[in-house]
């Protein structure tokens, strides 16, 4: 079995990758970073990811960064878990579409909105407009129960966790479709285990920083 090392900081984007590893039943080890202490900006980690961002993984020596790339790699790496429609499956294209939509449209739109940046001409924007992104997502979620209908995939791990956070912080509308969907994803045992683990890791890091003065 491959051994995955996940560079992880609790309650960050890497938490979704940890949920995915749990859903996949994959063997992994954690390299925990305290981002509040700036460990992700130290030379040792910048050699892994010059952006200083998590998640990043090492898979038998192969380095993968960028959240969606990590998800795609891991879900394909463990096909027995069934979380990635294989090439030739009719759902493969929609699965890739919504993975790319997350990175290329949803996150940029949400960050722009949260930062108070004025909207630009939709013809110049990679995602069009914030409202267009939100409506496309709402329409996709409406049939349920999962992003691609009846089949749960790695895309749901990505989207469900992201929506839980963005709805909580008020940068995504609290619509019935998105709130019910994120609740279904985050109620799964893998997500619950990661929440408990992250809480313990964050508490340990807080205590360590307090002890250092």
Backbone as a ProteinNet text record, in pm:
[ID]
protein_1_A
[PRIMARY]
XXXXXXXXXXXXXXXXXXXXXXXXXXXXXXXXXXXXXXXXXXXXXXXXXXXXXXXXXXXXXXXXXXXXXXXXXXXXXXXXXXXXXXXXXXXXXXXXXXXXXXXXXXXXXXXXXXXXXXXXXXXXXXXXXXXXXXXXXXXXXXXXXXXXXXXXXXXXXXXXXXXXXXXXXXXXXXXXXXXXXXXXXXXXXXXXXXXXXXXXXXXXXXXXXXXXX
[TERTIARY]
84.5	0	88.3	48.9	125	112.2	213.1	209.9	200	94	70	110.5	188	213.8	136.5	50.8	-28.7	26.6	62.3	99.3	-32	-53.5	-186.8	-178.4	-271.4	-291.8	-438.8	-472.6	-613.3	-701.4	-822.9	-925.5	-882.6	-822.8	-782.9	-829.8	-790.3	-827.8	-777.4	-669.1	-617.7	-708.7	-799.8	-893.6	-980.3	-1015.9	-1092.5	-1015.3	-884.4	-802.1	-795.1	-789.1	-788.7	-920	-1031.7	-1160.3	-1157.5	-1103	-1097.6	-1014.4	-899.8	-817.7	-894.5	-972.4	-1053.9	-1162.9	-1226.2	-1329.6	-1270.9	-1149.1	-1083.9	-1032.1	-1017	-953.3	-806.8	-743.3	-604.6	-507.8	-391.8	-288.7	-220.5	-203.3	-141.3	-74.2	16.7	80.7	63	53.3	37.3	168.5	195.3	301.2	226.8	211.7	124.5	200.5	140.4	196.2	107.6	170.7	97.7	102.8	-3.3	-2.8	-12.6	-74	-80.8	58	146.6	284.9	375.1	317.2	394.8	481.1	455	539.4	529.2	417.6	401.5	482	540.9	622.4	770.9	805.3	945.1	1007.7	1140	1205.5	1173.9	1161.5	1137.9	1008.4	903	777.5	771.3	833.6	834.4	906.8	995.7	1059.9	959.7	853.5	746.9	647.8	600.9	506.8	546.4	603.9	650	538.3	411.9	300	271.6	329.1	303.2	163.7	98.6	-39.1	-47.6	-152.7	-187.9	-324.7	-351	-275.7	-163.2	-70.1	27.8	45.1	72.2	95.2	221.8	284.4	389.8	335.2	337.8	288.1	403.8	465.2	583.1	685.8	706.7	807.4	756.8	636	579.5	504.9	541.1	480.2	361.6	249	130	81.5	65.9	6.8	-119	-187.1	-311.5	-426.8	-521.5	-626.4	-699.1	-742.8	-818.2	-728.4	-603.2	-510.9	-489.4	-478.8	-462.3	-583.8	-702.1	-824.9	-831.6	-806.5	-812.3	-710.9	-590.8	-485.6	-525	-568.7	-598.4	-717.6	-822.5	-940.7	-910.1	-824.6	-783.6	-684.3	-608.1	-504.4	-564.5	-685.7	-750.9	-886.5	-885.1	-1009.7	-1109.3	-1060.6	-1151.7	-1254.6	-1222.6	-1316.6	-1434.4	-1419.4	-1529.6	-1563.4	-1468.6	-1499.2	-1462.7	-1411	-1379.9	-1435.1	-1530.6	-1574.7	-1456.3	-1433.1	-1317	-1337.4	-1228.4	-1237.2	-1331.9	-1423.9	-1524.3	-1658.4	-1659.9	-1784.8	-1856.1	-1988.1	-2059.2	-2048	-2018	-2005.2	-1865.6	-1770.5	-1632.7	-1625.3	-1688.8	-1685	-1748.5	-1872.9	-1932	-1849.7	-1791.2	-1706.1	-1588.8	-1519.4	-1407.2	-1455.1	-1571.1	-1625.8	-1642	-1702.5	-1731.4	-1609.6	-1512.3	-1385.1	-1317	-1312.7	-1250.4	-1330.2	-1462.9	-1547.9	-1518.1	-1489.4	-1457	-1334.4	-1226.8	-1102	-1106.7	-1172	-1166.4	-1272.8	-1385.5	-1496.2	-1540	-1567.9	-1625.8	-1530.9	-1410.7	-1318.7	-1284	-1249.7	-1222	-1342.3	-1462.8	-1581.6	-1604.1	-1586.9	-1608.6	-1503.2	-1378	-1271.4	-1292.1	-1329.6	-1355.7	-1469.7	-1575.7	-1689.5	-1650.4	-1578.7	-1539.3	-1443	-1362.3	-1264.4	-1323.5	-1449.6	-1513.7	-1465.8	-1408.4	-1360.4	-1478.7	-1474.1	-1583.9	-1583.1	-1703.2	-1712.3	-1664.7	-1596.8	-1547.9	-1645.6	-1622.8	-1703.6	-1701.1	-1817.9	-1819.9	-1740.6	-1725	-1648.4	-1500.7	-1456.4	-1315.6	-1290.6	-1396	-1383.2	-1376.1	-1286.7	-1280	-1404.7	-1483.3	-1604.1	-1732.8	-1725.9	-1846.1	-1885.8	-1979.8	-2021.8	-2049.9	-2041.1	-2069.5	-2208.6	-2307.4	-2445.5	-2460.4	-2393.2	-2399.3	-2339.5	-2227.4	-2163.9	-2257.8	-2318.3	-2405.6	-2528.7	-2583.7	-2702.3	-2667.9	-2552.6	-2510.9	-2494.9	-2435.9	-2417.8	-2551.5	-2639.8	-2771.5	-2845.8	-2844.9	-2915.4	-2857.1	-2725.9	-2662.9	-2698	-2709.9	-2738.8	-2886	-2973.1	-3117.1	-3169.2	-3128.8	-3184.6	-3143.4	-3017.3	-2967.8	-2961.5	-2922	-2872.7	-2727.4	-2653.7	-2513.3	-2493	-2373.8	-2344.7	-2375	-2346.4	-2368.6	-2490.6	-2581.1	-2702.5	-2693.7	-2713.3	-2718.4	-2581.8	-2476.2	-2343.4	-2260.4	-2211.1	-2121.4	-1979.7	-1910.5	-1775.2	-1684.3	-1559.1	-1463.1	-1504.4	-1578.3	-1625.9	-1715	-1790.8	-1876.8	-1795.1	-1685.5	-1597.9	-1545.4	-1503.1	-1450.9	-1558.1	-1669.8	-1774.8	-1848.1	-1875.8	-1952.4	-1881.1	-1751.7	-1675.4	-1660.7	-1635.8	-1619	-1747.1	-1860.1	-1986.7	-2018.1	-1984.7	-2008.5	-1936.4	-1810.2	-1732.2	-1781.1	-1804.6	-1840.1	-1980.2	-2070.3	-2203.5	-2192.6	-2111.5	-2096.1	-2041.9	-1949	-1889.5	-1969.3	-2079.9	-2169.4	-2127.2	-2033.6	-1990.8	-2059.9	-2139.7	-2223.7	-2365.7	-2465.4	-2602.7	-2647	-2723.5	-2775.5	-2904.5	-2887.7	-3001	-3034.7	-3160.8	-3198.1	-3114.7	-3087.1	-3012.3	-2870.8	-2801.6	-2661.9	-2648.6	-2738	-2727.5	-2760.1	-2861.9	-2896.6	-2786.6	-2731.9	-2624.5	-2501.1	-2455.7	-2335	-2357.8	-2478.6	-2508.9	-2498.8	-2543.6	-2532.6	-2386.3	-2304.1	-2162.5	-2090.8	-2111.3	-2036.4	-2088.3	-2202.1	-2253	-2192.9	-2121.7	-2064.7	-1955.6	-1936.7	-1840.6	-1699.8	-1653.1	-1517.2	-1503.2	-1602.8	-1597.7	-1603.4	-1682.9	-1691.4	-1558.4	-1493.7	-1363.6	-1261.1	-1261.1	-1163.4	-1193.1	-1318.7	-1350.7	-1297.3	-1316	-1266.8	-1114.1	-1050.9	-904.2	-849.7	-911.6	-867.2	-883.4	-992.5	-1013	-900.7	-861.9	-753.8	-620.3	-593	-468.2	-461.5	-572.1	-573.3	-553.4	-616.1	-599.2	-454.7	-391.6	-253.2	-160.8	-186.7	-105.5	-124.5	-249.4	-275.2	-200.9	-202.5	-133.7	17.2	71.7	215.8	257	176	209.8	198.3	96.7	80.3	197.4	246.9	359.3	487.7	498	616.6	609.8	494.2	478.8	445.3
-119.5	0	125	226.6	351.7	420.1	495.4	573.2	720.3	784	924.7	1006.3	1111.5	1209.6	1335.4	1377.8	1498.7	1609.5	1720.8	1841.2	1909.5	1919.2	1956.2	2058.8	2153.3	2245.6	2239.2	2226	2206.1	2323.4	2287.9	2386.2	2476.7	2414.9	2485	2403	2444.9	2368.3	2224.4	2201.2	2063.7	1971.6	2027.4	1942.5	1862.3	1922.4	1848.8	1731.2	1749.4	1638	1527.4	1564.4	1463.8	1386.6	1455.8	1386	1289.9	1334.8	1248	1123.1	1139.2	1021.9	924	977.1	890.6	821.3	893.9	833.9	724.5	745.4	649.5	526.8	539.2	431.3	418	529.5	527.3	532.6	468.6	481.8	617.3	685.8	817.5	851.5	947.5	1007.3	1157.3	1221.7	1367	1436.1	1542.8	1637.5	1764.7	1787.1	1894.1	2026.2	2129.7	2265.3	2355.1	2444.8	2546.2	2674.8	2701.3	2818	2947	2941.8	3062.3	3101.4	3004.1	3032.6	3058.4	3053.4	3083.5	2969.4	2846	2734.5	2710.5	2749.2	2731.8	2833.6	2931.3	3032.8	3014.3	2904.7	2874.7	2803.1	2813.3	2753.8	2605.9	2531.2	2386.9	2360.1	2435.7	2410.8	2483.5	2600	2668.8	2587.7	2497.3	2406.7	2304.4	2279.4	2188.3	2264	2377.8	2459.9	2606.5	2666.7	2806.1	2904.2	2864.1	2950.5	2949.1	2851.9	2840.9	2793.7	2726.3	2682.8	2533.2	2495.4	2354.8	2335.6	2213.1	2090.1	2073.6	1988	1931.6	1786.4	1700.9	1560.7	1510.6	1414	1333	1191.7	1143.3	1008.5	928.2	846.7	769.5	858.7	977.4	1069.3	1170.1	1150.6	1245.4	1354.4	1479.4	1592.9	1644.2	1663.1	1720.7	1835.1	1952.5	2066.5	2107.6	2209.9	2263.4	2169.7	2225.9	2146.4	2051.9	2104.1	2019.7	1912.4	1945.8	1844.8	1733.5	1769.3	1669.2	1577.2	1634.6	1553.9	1459.8	1512	1428.2	1314.9	1347.5	1245.9	1135.7	1174.7	1074.4	987.6	1049	970.4	869.7	907.2	813.7	710.7	746.7	658.4	539.2	556.7	449.6	419.3	359	339.3	246.6	157.2	62.7	133.4	255.1	329.5	383.6	390.7	433.6	580.8	665.2	807.3	890.7	827.2	897.8	817.5	869.9	799.6	778.4	657.5	632.4	686.7	695.6	735.2	639.8	694.6	614.7	612.1	641.4	651	780.3	777	898.9	1013	981.1	1085.3	1146.3	1089.4	1140.5	1287.5	1322.3	1460.4	1557.5	1530.6	1618.6	1626.7	1515.7	1514.3	1610	1601.8	1691.8	1836.1	1853.6	1988.5	2057.1	1987.7	2052.2	2062.2	1977.7	1996.7	2123.3	2139.4	2257.8	2383.6	2372.8	2487.5	2538.5	2447.6	2489	2580	2534.7	2611.6	2733.5	2720.4	2825.9	2932.1	2898.3	2993	3019	2912.8	2931.4	3002.9	2949.4	3012.3	3156.4	3184.8	3323.9	3415.8	3369.1	3451.3	3478.5	3376.5	3391.9	3483.8	3466.4	3551	3697	3718.6	3855.4	3917.5	3841.7	3893.5	3921	3827.4	3844.7	3961.6	3989.8	4097.9	4233.3	4234	4359.6	4417.1	4333.6	4382.9	4411.8	4521.3	4550	4449.7	4413.4	4320	4387.7	4309.3	4360.3	4318.3	4368	4329.2	4176.5	4111.8	3964.8	3909.3	3987.2	3939.8	3926.5	3998.4	3995.2	3904.5	3859.3	3778.2	3630.6	3555.1	3411.6	3336.3	3396.8	3328	3401.3	3506.3	3579.7	3674.7	3631.5	3712.3	3622.2	3679.3	3605	3542.9	3620.1	3568.6	3452.4	3460.5	3351.4	3223.1	3236.7	3120.4	3056.7	3139.4	3085.8	3019	3074.7	3015	2883.6	2877.8	2752.3	2642.6	2676.5	2578.1	2535.2	2631.8	2598.5	2502.2	2530.2	2445.6	2304.8	2294	2162	2081.7	2149.9	2081.5	2045.8	2115.3	2101.5	1958.1	1879.3	1743.4	1654.3	1670.4	1593.5	1443.9	1366	1415.2	1465.7	1423.9	1461.6	1550.1	1600.1	1694	1633.8	1504.7	1437.2	1346.6	1372.9	1292.3	1187.3	1063	954.4	905.5	944.7	890.8	988.4	943.7	1022.7	1008.9	1123	1121.2	1213.1	1213.9	1305	1450.2	1481	1618.2	1661.2	1569.1	1603.5	1634.7	1563.2	1593.4	1735.7	1771.3	1905.6	2012	1995.9	2097.3	2103.2	1988.8	1989.2	2062.3	2036.5	2104.4	2252.6	2286.6	2427.7	2506.6	2448	2518.3	2535.9	2436.2	2450.6	2573	2592.5	2706.2	2837.5	2841.5	2968.6	3014.1	2920.7	2958.5	3011.8	2944.5	2987.8	3130.2	3165.8	3298.7	3400.6	3357.5	3451.1	3497.9	3428.4	3470.1	3389.7	3290.7	3215.4	3218.9	3241.6	3250.4	3122	3139.1	3025.3	2977.3	2908.1	2857.7	2715.1	2674.2	2538	2429.8	2447.5	2343.9	2328.3	2438.8	2431.1	2393.9	2444.2	2410.4	2263.9	2213.3	2071.6	1981.5	2020.3	1941.6	1938	2054	2056	1981.3	1986.8	1912.4	1762.1	1715.3	1572	1528.6	1610	1573.5	1575.8	1681.2	1697.1	1609.5	1545.2	1450.1	1311.1	1288.5	1156.5	1127.3	999.2	964.3	1016.8	1014	1062.1	1209.1	1289.4	1432	1454.8	1376.5	1390.2	1356.2	1250.5	1213.2	1324.6	1385.8	1491.6	1614.8	1649.5	1762.8	1741.6	1621.4	1591.3	1596.2	1542.3	1541.4	1682.3	1762.3	1900.3	1980.3	1956.6	2028.4	1996.8	1869.7	1830.4	1889.8	1887.5	1944	2094.7	2164.2	2308.9	2343.9	2268.1	2293.4	2271.7	2166.7	2137.7	2249.6	2299.3	2408.3	2536.5	2565.4	2684.6	2676.9	2558.6	2540.9	2557	2504.8	2515.3	2660.5	2735.6	2877.7	2955.4	2923.7	2992.4	2964.7	2840.9	2804.5	2876.5	2908.6	2978.5	3129.3	3174	3314.8	3396.2
0	0	0	-77.3	-75	59.7	95.3	219.2	182.6	227.2	199.3	321.6	299.9	404.3	370.7	463.3	445.4	533.5	471.6	546.2	584.1	713.9	763.3	874.1	870.8	981.3	1017.1	1145.4	1181.7	1141	1099	1063.7	948.5	848.2	726.4	606.8	487.1	367.6	373.3	444.2	449.5	530	607.9	681.5	585.1	471.9	371.7	316.2	296	248.2	351.9	477.6	583.5	584.1	564.1	553.3	434.8	323.2	205.3	232.8	296.5	329.5	417.2	510.6	596.2	514.1	424.7	339.2	250.3	203.8	115.1	189.4	321.1	396.3	360.8	326.1	279.3	397.4	383.9	487.4	475.5	585.5	578.8	710.6	701.1	818.7	808.7	922.5	925	957.8	886.2	920.7	959.9	1090.1	1138.3	1146.5	1094.2	1096.3	1181.7	1255.2	1329.5	1247.2	1172.5	1085.4	1165.4	1283.3	1366.3	1417.2	1426.3	1466.9	1346.3	1227	1106.4	1056.3	1100.8	1056.7	906.7	847.2	702.8	622.9	690.3	622.8	648.7	712.3	739	619.1	602.5	485.2	465	574.4	559.2	484.2	514.9	444	310.8	300.2	172.1	65.1	108.2	12.8	-40.7	36.7	-6.9	-94.7	-45.6	-121.1	-104.8	-207.1	-196.3	-161.7	-183.6	-148.3	2	71.9	214.4	247.2	152.1	169.1	195.8	265.5	278.9	211.6	161.4	179.6	77.9	116	24.7	67.9	-26.8	7.4	-59.7	4.4	-55.4	-70.4	-191.5	-219.8	-276.5	-190.4	-232.6	-301.7	-244.2	-295.4	-395.8	-449.3	-545.4	-469.9	-495.3	-427.5	-507.7	-438.4	-500.5	-412.2	-470.8	-401.7	-479	-432.2	-488	-450.5	-380.3	-316.7	-412.7	-525.8	-618.5	-679.4	-709.7	-761.5	-660.4	-533.2	-427.9	-423.5	-431.5	-428.5	-548.3	-665.9	-786.1	-779.1	-735.2	-725.3	-627.9	-510.5	-407.5	-445.4	-498.3	-532.7	-643.4	-739.1	-843.4	-791	-690.2	-635.3	-563.3	-511.7	-435.7	-499.3	-618.4	-693.4	-625	-540.3	-475.3	-387.7	-342.9	-258.6	-338.9	-470.4	-555.3	-548.4	-507.8	-493.3	-615.5	-718.7	-842.7	-959.9	-1034	-1154.4	-1248.1	-1295	-1381.6	-1521.6	-1595.9	-1736.7	-1808.3	-1883.9	-1952.5	-1882.2	-1753.3	-1679	-1720.5	-1744.9	-1784.8	-1684.3	-1558.5	-1457.4	-1450.4	-1525.5	-1516.2	-1557.4	-1669.2	-1714.7	-1615.7	-1569.1	-1467.6	-1339.5	-1300.1	-1180	-1197.1	-1311.3	-1337.1	-1350.2	-1410.6	-1426.3	-1290.6	-1195.6	-1067.7	-978.1	-1000.8	-932.4	-984.1	-1116.4	-1174.6	-1142.2	-1139	-1106.7	-966	-875.1	-738.5	-737.7	-802.5	-800.4	-890.8	-1006.7	-1105.5	-1091.3	-1027	-1016.7	-873.4	-798.9	-665.3	-569.3	-552.7	-456.6	-496	-621.2	-655.8	-631.4	-663.9	-643	-495.5	-413	-269.2	-207	-246.4	-191.2	-233.5	-358.6	-402.9	-322.8	-300.8	-225.1	-79.7	-17.8	122.2	139.1	37	43.6	8.5	-34.8	-71.4	-202.4	-288.4	-416.3	-508.8	-579.4	-672.9	-787.4	-832.8	-944.3	-1072	-1153.7	-1281.6	-1390.7	-1508.7	-1624.1	-1635.9	-1637.5	-1646	-1763.1	-1868.4	-1983.8	-1951.2	-1847.7	-1808.3	-1688.9	-1625.2	-1503.4	-1537.4	-1474.3	-1502.5	-1458.5	-1368.3	-1320.2	-1356.5	-1433.1	-1469	-1357.8	-1274.2	-1160.6	-1041.8	-923.4	-800.1	-805.1	-845.5	-846.9	-944.6	-1057.9	-1155	-1098.1	-1027.1	-964.9	-862.7	-777.3	-672.7	-731.4	-837.7	-898.1	-968.6	-1034.5	-1098.5	-994.9	-880.4	-774.3	-715.8	-689.5	-633.2	-724.8	-853.9	-949.5	-953.4	-939.6	-941.5	-816.6	-703	-577.5	-561.4	-632.4	-609.8	-621.3	-722.3	-730.6	-613.6	-564.4	-450.3	-478.7	-377.9	-249.1	-255.1	-361.8	-372.5	-493.4	-510.2	-618	-754.9	-771.6	-899.7	-896.2	-804.5	-796.5	-688.3	-725.8	-627.7	-584.2	-655.1	-626.9	-545.6	-431.2	-347.6	-401.6	-419.2	-473.5	-392.7	-430.9	-367.9	-385	-490.9	-509.7	-394	-338.3	-224.7	-99.9	-81.3	32.9	20.3	-100.1	-125.2	-104.2	-171.8	-169.5	-36.1	23.5	147.6	259.3	274.7	378.3	349.2	222.6	186	209.3	175.1	195	342.7	423.5	567.6	622.3	581.7	630	571.5	440.9	376.7	414.9	438	486.6	629.2	712.1	850.5	858	768	769.9	688.7	630	564.1	427.2	363.7	230.2	120.3	160.8	68.7	125.5	41.6	91.6	162.1	267	342.7	275.8	164.3	87.5	131.3	118.3	160.1	92.5	-37.1	-109.7	-55.5	-32.6	9.7	156.9	240.9	382.9	408.2	343	361.2	306.2	192.5	131.6	220.5	267.6	350.8	481.1	534	656.4	633.5	516.2	486.1	478.7	414.3	398.6	533.5	610.2	734.7	847.6	826.6	926.1	908.5	800.4	777.1	881.4	915.7	1020.9	996	872	843.2	879.5	844.6	877	1027.1	1096.5	1241.6	1308.2	1259.7	1317	1298.6	1180.7	1154.1	1239	1258.4	1344.4	1485.4	1537	1671.9	1676	1574.3	1570.9	1557.1	1472	1454.5	1582.9	1654.4	1780.7	1878.8	1885	1975.1	1930.3	1800.1	1748.8	1773.8	1749	1768.6	1915.5	2004.1	2146.7	2190.7	2136	2168.1	2118.8	1998.7	1945.3	2025.4	2063.2	2145.5	2276.7	2338.5	2466.6	2450.4	2341.2	2317.3	2297.8	2222.3	2202.4	2332.8	2413	2541.6	2634.6	2632.4	2718.3	2678.5	2549	2500.2	2527.6	2578.8	2609.9	2488.4
[MASK]
+++++++++++++++++++++++++++++++++++++++++++++++++++++++++++++++++++++++++++++++++++++++++++++++++++++++++++++++++++++++++++++++++++++++++++++++++++++++++++++++++++++++++++++++++++++++++++++++++++++++++++++++++++++

